[in-house]
Amino acid sequence: MTDEPDAMGEPDGKPVRIAGFNVVELVGGGVLSAVGIAAAIASANYGLGTLRQVGPGMFPMCLGIVLALMGVAVIFDGRRSMSVAPRAPWRPILAICAGLAAFGLLVERMGAIAAIVGLVVLVGFAEPKFRPKTLAGIALAAIAFMSVLAWAFYGAVNIQLLPE
Amino acid sequence: MELLDNMALGFGVALSWSSLLACLIGVTVGTFIGVLPGIGPLAGISLLLPLTFTQTPVDAIVMLAGIYYGTMYGSSTAAILLNLPGTVTSAVVCFDGYPMAKQGRAGVALAMTTFASFIGGCFSIVLMMAFAPPLVAVASSFGSPEYFSMTILGLLAASTLSAGSPIKGIAMVVVGLLVGMAGTDVNSGYDRFTFGVDEFLDGVNIVVLAMGMFGVGEIFWNFTEGQKSAQVEKVDVSWKALMPSRRDWKDSAFPIGRGAGLGAVIGILPGAGAAIASFIAYSVEKRVSKHPEKFGTGVIEGVAAAESANNSAAQAAFIPTMALGIPGSVTMALILGALLIHGVQPGPLVMTTNPELFWGLIASFWIGNALLLVLNLPLIGVWVRMLTIPYHVLYPGILFFICLGAYSSQNNPFDVFLVIAFGVIGYGMRVLQLPAAPALLGLVLGPMMEEHFRRALLIARGDATVFLTQPISAGLLLLSVILVVSTVRSSWKKRRRAAEPTAAA
Amino acid sequence: MKIIATLAAAGVVAGLTAVPAAAQFPDRPITWVVPYTPGGITDTGSRIIAEVLGKELGQTVVVENRPGAGGMVGTEYVARAEPDGYTILYGTQGTMAANVSLRKALKYDPLTDFAPVHGMGASVNTVVTYADAPYSTIQELVDYGKAHPGELNFGSAGVGTSTHLSMELFKTIAGIEGLHVPYKGSAPAMNDLLAGRVDVLFDYPVSSLGHAEAGTLKVLAVNSPERIAILPDAPTLAESGYPDATAGSWSMIMVPAGVPEDRMKILTDAAEKAIRSDTVKNYYEKYGSTLLLVKGDAATDFIEAEIDRWADVIATAGVPKQ
């Protein structure tokens, strides 16, 4: 049961290396290179054009290749890097993502009030201790704010508070 | 003495009771809208537009313009306190403003942005009053080759934006440029990197990206072990603690001046805008600074220069809009539309056919900026007190504002999901120590750079020397070369100096 | 629990009895989806019409901007909306006609997913050139273009916009070659035209007018069937010898298909009164547009004809289908 971040840094803050390469820089450079290669491949379909009529694929193609090379440079440049990845806070990240997603899903289907309640309740799980009273207060304040905004800016901020 | 006559005419118009009231309403609404992340000047202006139908043309435009630059003042507040940029321009203020808040200097940062905004805005106004006609000529002399060369200069300056490794900085600029390619290509109408999603056809919404990467990413980071947010136990809201010290002023004086100058020049160009101005002003400060390594850790110069440039550019943007009838941004287009509704035809004749409108508006800028100063300074104490709210109460509230801003900017829930994606990506980048700031500038400049490169070649029928035969373009490229050479030389010197003691030992 | 059950039952009963009471349509605000960003001619126009329309209907008409993808995002949203008459759409020549031929994967069908309520405005394009251009009429432009094939630059507000398509239509009919230089909107195109970096621009009357008055550009023609009030000296393309090049864009109030007959009638009548009101008429005149007075079957026929017409132009001009 080793989480990825654990594999990247020892608890005492010493960087982890594979074959002399710092893992943080290795992953970072690798991601950059992968994005670059993907972009270059995708833009091959767009048409490179000519100097007279430069096609839509020319720029992304060049940028993709440059990025792929830069990724390799990052890996080598970071050989002596002392970077250590922190332990990712999975519970807060998941809770917050879920809360935001709940808002996005609910705001048009069930109205803003339901969306706010969904958001606040779910992001509340980011804290080790769930605080129902605090969260209820925040939700009420947010609903009140939203109502005032929807009323005062009627026509510019079109937010349905309740489902139709 | 034409200038004095014009000023007298302008103030005569702008100091009428109805204009003063219009200006006050405009800047107050603007500040409020600006503080809310994601709700930009567009929403505010389109909301108040129907109200202006019954006003005189001067009052209408004074009020709408007030909203526009009032938003510019307000938008740095959330950026400094919460790392939550509501506009692209305020993303630059995040770089050093938020670290200042973490050090307990939020009040100073907010006060300095207010003063810098005021000075930058005023500088631009003076420039406009004195040199409006020649400035207009400069604006129209910028064609595609010139814009392309300018973006090259901007991108080179950007490679120094981040604190860490320069290679990573450049790599992230390229990432930003690539992200900027997404959407419908202006030159051919082709869709690129849209993955069949209609929402991507207009490209990536920069405000949504910034709110995700900076705002949500920061919350994830604060939950990461051993990190601390800007939250404090107690704040000193005494006037002395909130106001910049003599030293702060000394550090900021030149950056504000340079920022104002740069902002005015860039703001005049119809295609550039305030975001590019503040990015470039920040890069310039970092370059001329004696301690560039401290940028990004909370130096006041970064905040002052960016904010002064931003407001200077925002005011200067009225020149092409009013005098050429060419709006540089959607907001400006909306203000033009308001003029048209009132039967004022913007164009080269506006200064002669409607002098009271043109000079009245410019005079109102001054009044508006003064009002904003009076309005914003007392608010600082209120904003800073927000930081005493415990983090477990604050973060759900921040997330609520992020949702509100992301959703209401285009009335599309898709943007809320985009914020999640960018939040996760932003956090991942932070873990991998890939800086976000250069990517943001790449994203701002990328589409511009490509569009103008290709259009320049199209009009020149494929002749690539066009970038060198046009004098302004050639000059900008020459500056770029000087920039590269000086960077390489100074880093070479540094390396040699670093090598010397070892050699002696 | 009992209270909730009672409330729920009451809600159901209220919902049932509400159906026959639909004669009082509309009994709540109507949402008008404008699939463009706030600002610009479209949005401003919709806000002015919304106010008049609201008065006619006795309910507020709220303009809701749902921009994205040249209007497709908002249009798709309305295609999926409940056809109860409370959601209406700002339809345009782009979203309702040209996109059928420009977009491979259009997620709506203008004819089956929507029903037209009433036309709004028909806007024209001006054909303009810079002040020192060596031609001052359409005929001189065509002669010049034929004598210098491939040398002229034609600017437009973007690939697939009405300015681009009208320009391609004109080039085909006049038989001249010229390079299409697309811009991101008409403002930057105007900047390059004034400096002579592009030679000819298909523009909107509002943005041409100020420069025409100042003499910084020449208006060669307008592409409307008749001359327009704000530019009375500009001849039409028909007068200049190219009647088939007459074109332009238009806008229409649409609803999702399936709105009940009686509600449709209420909407159409109110819209007709609103469009014919002085406020709206004056507004469109100021922008150099004319009123598009079509409704019912005539409106459907109009859209059908437009779809066919732009399909031809797009095919001839070789605009890539996305």
PDB file of N, CA and C in Angstrom, chain B residues 17 58 149 366 398 431 444 450 463 467 470:
ATOM      1  N   TRP B  17     -23.816  67.976 -11.350  1.00  0.00           N
ATOM      2  CA  TRP B  17     -24.316  67.041 -10.336  1.00  0.00           C
ATOM      3  C   TRP B  17     -24.660  65.688 -10.926  1.00  0.00           C
ATOM      4  N   VAL B  58     -23.399  61.848 -22.043  1.00  0.00           N
ATOM      5  CA  VAL B  58     -22.210  62.026 -21.202  1.00  0.00           C
ATOM      6  C   VAL B  58     -22.360  61.242 -19.899  1.00  0.00           C
ATOM      7  N   SER B 149       5.795  40.731 -33.450  1.00  0.00           N
ATOM      8  CA  SER B 149       7.081  41.026 -32.818  1.00  0.00           C
ATOM      9  C   SER B 149       6.900  41.425 -31.357  1.00  0.00           C
ATOM     10  N   TRP B 366     -10.713  61.280 -13.974  1.00  0.00           N
ATOM     11  CA  TRP B 366      -9.967  61.817 -12.840  1.00  0.00           C
ATOM     12  C   TRP B 366     -10.812  61.791 -11.572  1.00  0.00           C
ATOM     13  N   ILE B 398     -14.984  30.293   0.084  1.00  0.00           N
ATOM     14  CA  ILE B 398     -14.203  30.564  -1.126  1.00  0.00           C
ATOM     15  C   ILE B 398     -14.705  29.690  -2.266  1.00  0.00           C
ATOM     16  N   VAL B 431       2.889  20.225  -7.222  1.00  0.00           N
ATOM     17  CA  VAL B 431       3.619  19.096  -6.654  1.00  0.00           C
ATOM     18  C   VAL B 431       4.874  18.838  -7.482  1.00  0.00           C
ATOM     19  N   VAL B 444      -2.245  33.780 -22.662  1.00  0.00           N
ATOM     20  CA  VAL B 444      -2.743  35.098 -23.065  1.00  0.00           C
ATOM     21  C   VAL B 444      -2.144  35.503 -24.418  1.00  0.00           C
ATOM     22  N   GLU B 450       0.130  33.583 -32.824  1.00  0.00           N
ATOM     23  CA  GLU B 450      -0.112  32.753 -34.001  1.00  0.00           C
ATOM     24  C   GLU B 450      -0.942  33.497 -35.034  1.00  0.00           C
ATOM     25  N   ASP B 463       6.111  36.201 -47.701  1.00  0.00           N
ATOM     26  CA  ASP B 463       7.437  36.802 -47.601  1.00  0.00           C
ATOM     27  C   ASP B 463       7.793  37.027 -46.125  1.00  0.00           C
ATOM     28  N   PHE B 467       8.743  40.888 -41.335  1.00  0.00           N
ATOM     29  CA  PHE B 467       8.947  41.207 -39.921  1.00  0.00           C
ATOM     30  C   PHE B 467      10.159  42.113 -39.725  1.00  0.00           C
ATOM     31  N   GLN B 470       9.470  46.094 -41.799  1.00  0.00           N
ATOM     32  CA  GLN B 470       8.614  47.085 -41.147  1.00  0.00           C
ATOM     33  C   GLN B 470       9.388  47.653 -39.960  1.00  0.00           C
TER      34      GLN B 470
END
